[in-house]
Amino acid sequence: MLPDAPRINPSILAADFVNMQAELARIAAADFVHVDVMDNHFVPNLTFGPQMVERIQATSPVPLDVHLMISDPDLWAPGYAELGAASVTFHLEAAHDPIALARRLRSIGARAGIAIKPGTAGERLYDILDEFDQVLVMTVEPGFGGQGFMPETMPKLRALVDEARRRGSNVWFQVDGGISAATIDQAAAAGADTFVAGSAVYGAENVEAAITGLRDLARAASLDS
Ligand code: DX5
Ligand code: ZN
């Protein structure tokens, strides 16, 4: 059973990497755990690869939402689906054949996600929406946690959501970067249903309250819009 919207996916980029088992246990109230894979090539930062993600998969109380910020996802993304990630998202800017890759991810049993950076036009996804289960509209430049939310990405999100609904698609819309109690309402009002939050969750004194608080704010804002 997949969790209903609004979904809150804490990013372990903001967690303590040497206490990962305990850090994962803290987010049992979340919908997914957001796992940022960076290769120091597609983005100027480095995190971890399949070996670490396999251990996270074995340890996490919630399913994995893997966000690949890597070059050549065509080669590497299927491995993350094979190790059991519920969702694998790769970047449009990095993929050689996004449709073939999405089909491969789905055939392995993962949800297929496509991400776009703030400067990438949403129209590039219109004709391939059906191939995906999730669209990730980045609300910061990918690479680092703790950056400021970019409200200028909201019209692109709104247009993508409208286009998907026109086409009868029920693809999920995820936002990632700078999502907090101060910004989540803007993204929810623009049609996002799945929210990544790193610093706003792991930086909170009460992690569980932060997760439920963000979910309540997103629900209220999407009902209002
Ligand atoms: C940034 C990553 C994000 C990051 C978000 O490139 O993709 O998932 O962890 O962190 P916050 O929520 O702190 O902006
Ligand atoms: Zn991410």
PDB file of N, CA, C and O in Angstrom, residues 179-185 200 214 217:
ATOM      1  N   ILE A 179      12.527  23.095   1.760  1.00  0.00           N
ATOM      2  CA  ILE A 179      11.149  22.896   2.230  1.00  0.00           C
ATOM      3  C   ILE A 179      11.144  22.914   3.770  1.00  0.00           C
ATOM      4  O   ILE A 179      11.878  22.173   4.425  1.00  0.00           O
ATOM      5  N   SER A 180      10.305  23.781   4.315  1.00  0.00           N
ATOM      6  CA  SER A 180      10.221  23.952   5.776  1.00  0.00           C
ATOM      7  C   SER A 180       8.805  24.413   6.105  1.00  0.00           C
ATOM      8  O   SER A 180       7.979  24.602   5.195  1.00  0.00           O
ATOM      9  N   ALA A 181       8.557  24.628   7.391  1.00  0.00           N
ATOM     10  CA  ALA A 181       7.239  25.126   7.798  1.00  0.00           C
ATOM     11  C   ALA A 181       6.945  26.484   7.162  1.00  0.00           C
ATOM     12  O   ALA A 181       5.784  26.853   6.982  1.00  0.00           O
ATOM     13  N   ALA A 182       8.000  27.211   6.792  1.00  0.00           N
ATOM     14  CA  ALA A 182       7.797  28.540   6.212  1.00  0.00           C
ATOM     15  C   ALA A 182       7.524  28.501   4.710  1.00  0.00           C
ATOM     16  O   ALA A 182       7.029  29.476   4.140  1.00  0.00           O
ATOM     17  N   THR A 183       7.849  27.393   4.033  1.00  0.00           N
ATOM     18  CA  THR A 183       7.742  27.366   2.568  1.00  0.00           C
ATOM     19  C   THR A 183       6.815  26.284   2.034  1.00  0.00           C
ATOM     20  O   THR A 183       6.409  26.338   0.865  1.00  0.00           O
ATOM     21  N   ILE A 184       6.482  25.282   2.846  1.00  0.00           N
ATOM     22  CA  ILE A 184       5.767  24.114   2.313  1.00  0.00           C
ATOM     23  C   ILE A 184       4.393  24.495   1.756  1.00  0.00           C
ATOM     24  O   ILE A 184       3.912  23.883   0.799  1.00  0.00           O
ATOM     25  N   ASP A 185       3.788  25.550   2.306  1.00  0.00           N
ATOM     26  CA  ASP A 185       2.462  25.941   1.818  1.00  0.00           C
ATOM     27  C   ASP A 185       2.513  26.406   0.361  1.00  0.00           C
ATOM     28  O   ASP A 185       1.605  26.109  -0.418  1.00  0.00           O
ATOM     29  N   ALA A 200      14.890  20.799   7.782  1.00  0.00           N
ATOM     30  CA  ALA A 200      13.679  21.106   8.561  1.00  0.00           C
ATOM     31  C   ALA A 200      13.248  19.920   9.428  1.00  0.00           C
ATOM     32  O   ALA A 200      12.574  20.104  10.443  1.00  0.00           O
ATOM     33  N   LEU A 214       4.783  19.326   9.274  1.00  0.00           N
ATOM     34  CA  LEU A 214       4.900  19.628   7.840  1.00  0.00           C
ATOM     35  C   LEU A 214       3.726  19.011   7.070  1.00  0.00           C
ATOM     36  O   LEU A 214       3.147  19.647   6.179  1.00  0.00           O
ATOM     37  N   LEU A 217       0.618  21.133   7.606  1.00  0.00           N
ATOM     38  CA  LEU A 217       0.685  22.394   6.859  1.00  0.00           C
ATOM     39  C   LEU A 217       0.437  22.166   5.374  1.00  0.00           C
ATOM     40  O   LEU A 217      -0.261  22.942   4.712  1.00  0.00           O
TER      41      LEU A 217
END
